[in-house]
Tab-separated table of C-alpha atoms in Angstrom:
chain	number	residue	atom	x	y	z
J	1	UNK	CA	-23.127	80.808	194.389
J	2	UNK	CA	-20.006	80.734	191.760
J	3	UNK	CA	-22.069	82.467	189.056
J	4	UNK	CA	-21.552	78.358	186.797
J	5	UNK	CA	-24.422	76.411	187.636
J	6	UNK	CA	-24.089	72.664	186.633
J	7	UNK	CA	-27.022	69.590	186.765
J	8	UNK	CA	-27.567	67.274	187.230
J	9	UNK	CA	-25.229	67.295	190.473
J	10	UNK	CA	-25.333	63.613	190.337
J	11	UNK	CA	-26.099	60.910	187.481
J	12	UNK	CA	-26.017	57.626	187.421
J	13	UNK	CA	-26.833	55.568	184.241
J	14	UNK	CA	-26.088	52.293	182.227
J	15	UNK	CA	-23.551	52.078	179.001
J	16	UNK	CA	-26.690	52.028	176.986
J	17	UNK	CA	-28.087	54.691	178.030
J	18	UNK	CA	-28.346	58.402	176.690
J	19	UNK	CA	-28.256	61.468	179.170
J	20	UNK	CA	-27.278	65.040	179.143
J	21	UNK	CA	-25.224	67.236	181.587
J	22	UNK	CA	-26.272	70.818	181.259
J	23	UNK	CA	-24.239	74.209	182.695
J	24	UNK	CA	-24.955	77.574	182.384
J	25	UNK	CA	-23.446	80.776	183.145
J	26	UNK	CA	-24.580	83.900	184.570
J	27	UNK	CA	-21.566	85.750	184.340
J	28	UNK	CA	-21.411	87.337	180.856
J	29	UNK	CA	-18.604	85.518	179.659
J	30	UNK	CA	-18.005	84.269	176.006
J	31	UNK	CA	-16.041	81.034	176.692
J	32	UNK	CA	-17.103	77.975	178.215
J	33	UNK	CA	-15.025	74.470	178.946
J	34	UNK	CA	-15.724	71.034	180.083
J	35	UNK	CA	-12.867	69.368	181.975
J	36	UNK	CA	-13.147	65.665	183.024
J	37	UNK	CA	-11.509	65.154	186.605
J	38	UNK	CA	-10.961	61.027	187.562
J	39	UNK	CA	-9.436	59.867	190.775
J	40	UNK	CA	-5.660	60.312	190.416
J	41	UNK	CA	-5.598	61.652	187.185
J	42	UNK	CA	-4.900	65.845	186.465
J	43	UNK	CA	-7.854	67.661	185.386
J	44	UNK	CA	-8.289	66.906	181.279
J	45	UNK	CA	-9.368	69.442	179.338
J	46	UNK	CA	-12.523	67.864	176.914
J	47	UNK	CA	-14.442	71.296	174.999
J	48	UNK	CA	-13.552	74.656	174.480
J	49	UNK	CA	-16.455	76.856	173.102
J	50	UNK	CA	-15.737	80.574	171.979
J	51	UNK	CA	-18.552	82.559	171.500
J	52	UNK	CA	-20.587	79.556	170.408
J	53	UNK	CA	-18.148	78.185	168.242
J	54	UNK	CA	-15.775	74.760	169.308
J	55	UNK	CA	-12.338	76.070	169.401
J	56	UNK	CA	-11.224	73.077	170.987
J	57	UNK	CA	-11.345	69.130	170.884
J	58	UNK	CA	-8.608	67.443	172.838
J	59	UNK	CA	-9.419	64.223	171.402
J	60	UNK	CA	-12.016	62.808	172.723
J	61	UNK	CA	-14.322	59.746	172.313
J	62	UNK	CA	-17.512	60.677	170.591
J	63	UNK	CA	-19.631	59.065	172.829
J	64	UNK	CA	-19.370	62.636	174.254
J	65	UNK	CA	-20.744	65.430	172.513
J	66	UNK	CA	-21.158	68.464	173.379
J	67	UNK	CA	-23.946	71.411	172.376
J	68	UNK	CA	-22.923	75.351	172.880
J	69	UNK	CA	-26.489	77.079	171.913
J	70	UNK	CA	-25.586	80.253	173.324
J	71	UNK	CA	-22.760	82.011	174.991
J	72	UNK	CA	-24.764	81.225	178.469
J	73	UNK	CA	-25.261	78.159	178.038
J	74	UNK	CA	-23.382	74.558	176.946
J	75	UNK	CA	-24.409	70.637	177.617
J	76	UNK	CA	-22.861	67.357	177.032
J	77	UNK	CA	-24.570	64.930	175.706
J	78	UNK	CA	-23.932	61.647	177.008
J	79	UNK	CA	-24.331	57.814	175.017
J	80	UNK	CA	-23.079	54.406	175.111
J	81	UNK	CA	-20.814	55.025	177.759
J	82	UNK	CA	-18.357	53.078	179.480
J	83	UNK	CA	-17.261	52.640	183.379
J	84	UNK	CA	-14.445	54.483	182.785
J	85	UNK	CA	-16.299	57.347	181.990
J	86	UNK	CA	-17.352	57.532	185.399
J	87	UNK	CA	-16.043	60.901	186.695
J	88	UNK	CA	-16.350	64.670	188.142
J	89	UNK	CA	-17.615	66.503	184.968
J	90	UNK	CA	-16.529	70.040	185.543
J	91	UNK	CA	-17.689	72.842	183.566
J	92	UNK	CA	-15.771	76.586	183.551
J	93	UNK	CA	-16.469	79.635	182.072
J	94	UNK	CA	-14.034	82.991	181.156
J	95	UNK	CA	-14.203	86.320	179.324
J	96	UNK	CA	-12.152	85.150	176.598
J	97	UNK	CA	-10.281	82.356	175.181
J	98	UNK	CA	-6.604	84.409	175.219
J	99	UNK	CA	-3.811	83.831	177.906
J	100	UNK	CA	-3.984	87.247	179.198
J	101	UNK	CA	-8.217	86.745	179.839
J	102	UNK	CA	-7.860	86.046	183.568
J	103	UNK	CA	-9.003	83.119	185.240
J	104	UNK	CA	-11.854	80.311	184.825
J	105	UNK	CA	-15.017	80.010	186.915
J	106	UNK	CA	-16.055	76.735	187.866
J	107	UNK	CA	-19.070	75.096	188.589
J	108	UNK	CA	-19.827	72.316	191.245
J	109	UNK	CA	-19.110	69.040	188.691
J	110	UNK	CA	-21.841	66.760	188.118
J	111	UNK	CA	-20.790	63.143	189.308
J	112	UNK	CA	-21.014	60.746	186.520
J	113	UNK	CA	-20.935	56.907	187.411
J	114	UNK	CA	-21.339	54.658	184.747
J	115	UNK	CA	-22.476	50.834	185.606
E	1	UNK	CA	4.239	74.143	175.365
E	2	UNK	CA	2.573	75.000	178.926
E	3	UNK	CA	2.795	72.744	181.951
E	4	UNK	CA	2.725	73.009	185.938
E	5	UNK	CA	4.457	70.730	188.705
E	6	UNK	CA	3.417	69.932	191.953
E	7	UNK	CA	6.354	68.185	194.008
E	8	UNK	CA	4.002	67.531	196.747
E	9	UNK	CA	1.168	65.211	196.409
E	10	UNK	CA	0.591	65.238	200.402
E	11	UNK	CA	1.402	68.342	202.853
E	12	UNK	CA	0.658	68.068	206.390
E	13	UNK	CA	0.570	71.099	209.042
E	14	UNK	CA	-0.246	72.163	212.278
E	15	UNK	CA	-3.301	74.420	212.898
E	16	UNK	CA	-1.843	78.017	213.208
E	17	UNK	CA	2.081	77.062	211.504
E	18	UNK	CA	2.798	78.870	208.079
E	19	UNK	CA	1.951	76.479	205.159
E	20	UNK	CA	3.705	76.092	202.024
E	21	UNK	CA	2.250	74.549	198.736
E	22	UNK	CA	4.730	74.293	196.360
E	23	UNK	CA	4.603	74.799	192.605
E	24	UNK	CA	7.019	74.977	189.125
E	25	UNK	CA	5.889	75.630	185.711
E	26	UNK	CA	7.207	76.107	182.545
E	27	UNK	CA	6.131	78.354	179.536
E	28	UNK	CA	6.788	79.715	176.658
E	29	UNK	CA	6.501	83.403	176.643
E	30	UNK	CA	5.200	85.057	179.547
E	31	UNK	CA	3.738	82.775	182.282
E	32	UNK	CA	0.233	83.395	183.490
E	33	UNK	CA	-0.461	81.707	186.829
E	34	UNK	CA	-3.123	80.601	189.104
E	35	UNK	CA	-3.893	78.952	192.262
E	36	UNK	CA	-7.461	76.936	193.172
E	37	UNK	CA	-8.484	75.114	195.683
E	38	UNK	CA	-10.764	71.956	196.177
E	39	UNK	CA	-13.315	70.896	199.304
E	40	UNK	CA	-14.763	67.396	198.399
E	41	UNK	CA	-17.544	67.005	196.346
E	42	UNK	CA	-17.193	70.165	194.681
E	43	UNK	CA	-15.892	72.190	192.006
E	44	UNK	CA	-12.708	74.362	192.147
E	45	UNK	CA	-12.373	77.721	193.379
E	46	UNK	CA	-10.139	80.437	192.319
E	47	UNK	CA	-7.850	81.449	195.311
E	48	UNK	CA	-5.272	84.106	193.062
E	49	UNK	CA	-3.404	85.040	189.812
E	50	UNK	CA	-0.395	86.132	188.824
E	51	UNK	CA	-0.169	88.304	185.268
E	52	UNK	CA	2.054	90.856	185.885
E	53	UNK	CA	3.531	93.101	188.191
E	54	UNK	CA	4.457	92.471	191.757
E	55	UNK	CA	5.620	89.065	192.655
E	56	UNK	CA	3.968	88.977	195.553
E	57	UNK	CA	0.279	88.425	195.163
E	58	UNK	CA	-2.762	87.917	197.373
E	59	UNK	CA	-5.536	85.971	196.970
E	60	UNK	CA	-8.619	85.000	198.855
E	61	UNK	CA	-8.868	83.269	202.410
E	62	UNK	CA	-5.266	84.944	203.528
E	63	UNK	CA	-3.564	82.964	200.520
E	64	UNK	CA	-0.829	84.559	198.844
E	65	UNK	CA	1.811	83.464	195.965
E	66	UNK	CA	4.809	83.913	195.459
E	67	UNK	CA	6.291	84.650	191.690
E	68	UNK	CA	9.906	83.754	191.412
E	69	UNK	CA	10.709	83.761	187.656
E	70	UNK	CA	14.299	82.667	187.997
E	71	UNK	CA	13.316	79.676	190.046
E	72	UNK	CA	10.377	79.196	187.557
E	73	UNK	CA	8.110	78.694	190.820
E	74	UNK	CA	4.995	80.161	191.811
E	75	UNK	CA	4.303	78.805	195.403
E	76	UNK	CA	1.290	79.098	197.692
E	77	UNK	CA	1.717	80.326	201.503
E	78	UNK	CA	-0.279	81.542	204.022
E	79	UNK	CA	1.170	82.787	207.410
E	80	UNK	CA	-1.144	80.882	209.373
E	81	UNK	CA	-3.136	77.741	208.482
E	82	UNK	CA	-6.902	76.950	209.738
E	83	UNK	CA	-8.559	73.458	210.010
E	84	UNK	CA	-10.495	74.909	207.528
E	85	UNK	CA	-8.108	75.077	204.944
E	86	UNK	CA	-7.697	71.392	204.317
E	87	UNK	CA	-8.436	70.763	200.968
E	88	UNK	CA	-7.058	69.741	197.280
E	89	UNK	CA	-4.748	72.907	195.949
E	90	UNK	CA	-4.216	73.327	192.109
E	91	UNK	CA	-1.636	75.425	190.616
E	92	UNK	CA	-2.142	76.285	186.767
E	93	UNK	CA	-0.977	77.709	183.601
E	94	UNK	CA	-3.351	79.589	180.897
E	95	UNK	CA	-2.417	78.997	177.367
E	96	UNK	CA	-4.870	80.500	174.580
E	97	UNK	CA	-7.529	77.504	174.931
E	98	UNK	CA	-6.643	76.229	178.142
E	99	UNK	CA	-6.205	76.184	181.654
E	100	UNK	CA	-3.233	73.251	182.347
E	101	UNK	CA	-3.875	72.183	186.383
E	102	UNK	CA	-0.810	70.533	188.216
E	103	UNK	CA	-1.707	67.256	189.831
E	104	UNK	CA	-3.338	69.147	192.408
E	105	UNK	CA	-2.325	68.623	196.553
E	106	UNK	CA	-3.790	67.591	199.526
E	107	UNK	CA	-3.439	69.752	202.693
E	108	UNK	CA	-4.088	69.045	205.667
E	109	UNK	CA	-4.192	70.864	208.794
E	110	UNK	CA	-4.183	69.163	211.969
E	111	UNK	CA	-5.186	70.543	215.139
């Protein structure tokens, strides 16, 4: 149990489709992240959410958008995708956004494959 | 701006031989450092951190890491490596927003 619960664990779906990943935290923290992790490629920070609030973008497509409703809990919503989307979705919290806040928990990843 | 290197994309040992995984980073300011590791099909885990204080540091599962700031390295050893431990290892930097990962390395320990 790593205290960042992701699901689905799995998703498969076509580009036309529209799905959401969902994480939540049971750790008390105020920041949550989603990284995208593809075969060969570092881990690529997407989100950054600070109590609630974005703090982050690192540029990406807006077929992904993501949803922070609480400090708990944080989705991404998911539409029109493309095969190279298909990835290990990765969701983290911390305490805090600041250098000095320690270290990220991770959930499992939720496999995306896109046909 | 914040970024880690990892030399090694492959590092092979025997079952009960010291393992090394290496690691270099570069910072501005002061450098905060971590180490996680990978099985397949699932998420990372945090193995140990370096903020402050004594260069040595342990971590989980007999890992330790060493802090060398004149060498700008922060390298992952353990004395004696399990089957077990054969997995992906990260080594990252913490800026305000983000956690930068290395390229990440495969160990494996062969029996």
């Amino acid at each position: 149990e790593t205290g960042v619960t992701q699901t689905p664990r799995h998703l498969v779906m076509g580009m036309t489709n529209k799905k959401s990943l969902k994480c939540e935290q049971h750790l008390g923290h105020n920041a949550m992240y989603w990284y995208k992790q593809s075969a060969k490629k570092p881990l690529e920070l997407m989100f950054v959410y600070s109590l609630e609030e974005r703090v982050e973008n690192n540029s990406v497509p807006s077929r992904f958008s993501p949803e922070c409703p609480n400090s708990s809990h944080l989705f991404l919503h998911l539409h029109t995708l493309q095969p190279e989307d298909s990835a290990l979705y990765l969701c983290a919290s911390s305490q805090g956004t600041g250098p000095g806040t320690g270290e990220l928990f991770f959930g499992e990843g939720s496999r995306l494959t896109v046909l | 701006a914040q970024s880690v290197a990892q030399p090694e994309d492959q590092v092979n040992v025997a079952e009960g031989n010291p393992l090394t995984v290496k690691c270099t980073y570069s910072v501005s300011g002061n450098p905060y450092l971590f180490w996680y590791v990978q099985y397949p099909n699932r998420g990372l885990q945090f193995l140990l951190k370096y903020i402050t204080g004594d260069n040595l540091v342990k971590g989980s599962y007999g890992f330790e890491a060493e802090f060398n700031k004149s060498q700008t390295s922060f390298h992952l050893k353990k004395p004696s490596a399990l089957v077990s431990d054969s997995a992906l290892y990260f080594c990252a930097v913490r800026s305000a927003n983000n956690l930068f990962f290395g390229t990440g390395t495969r160990l494996t320990v062969i029996p």
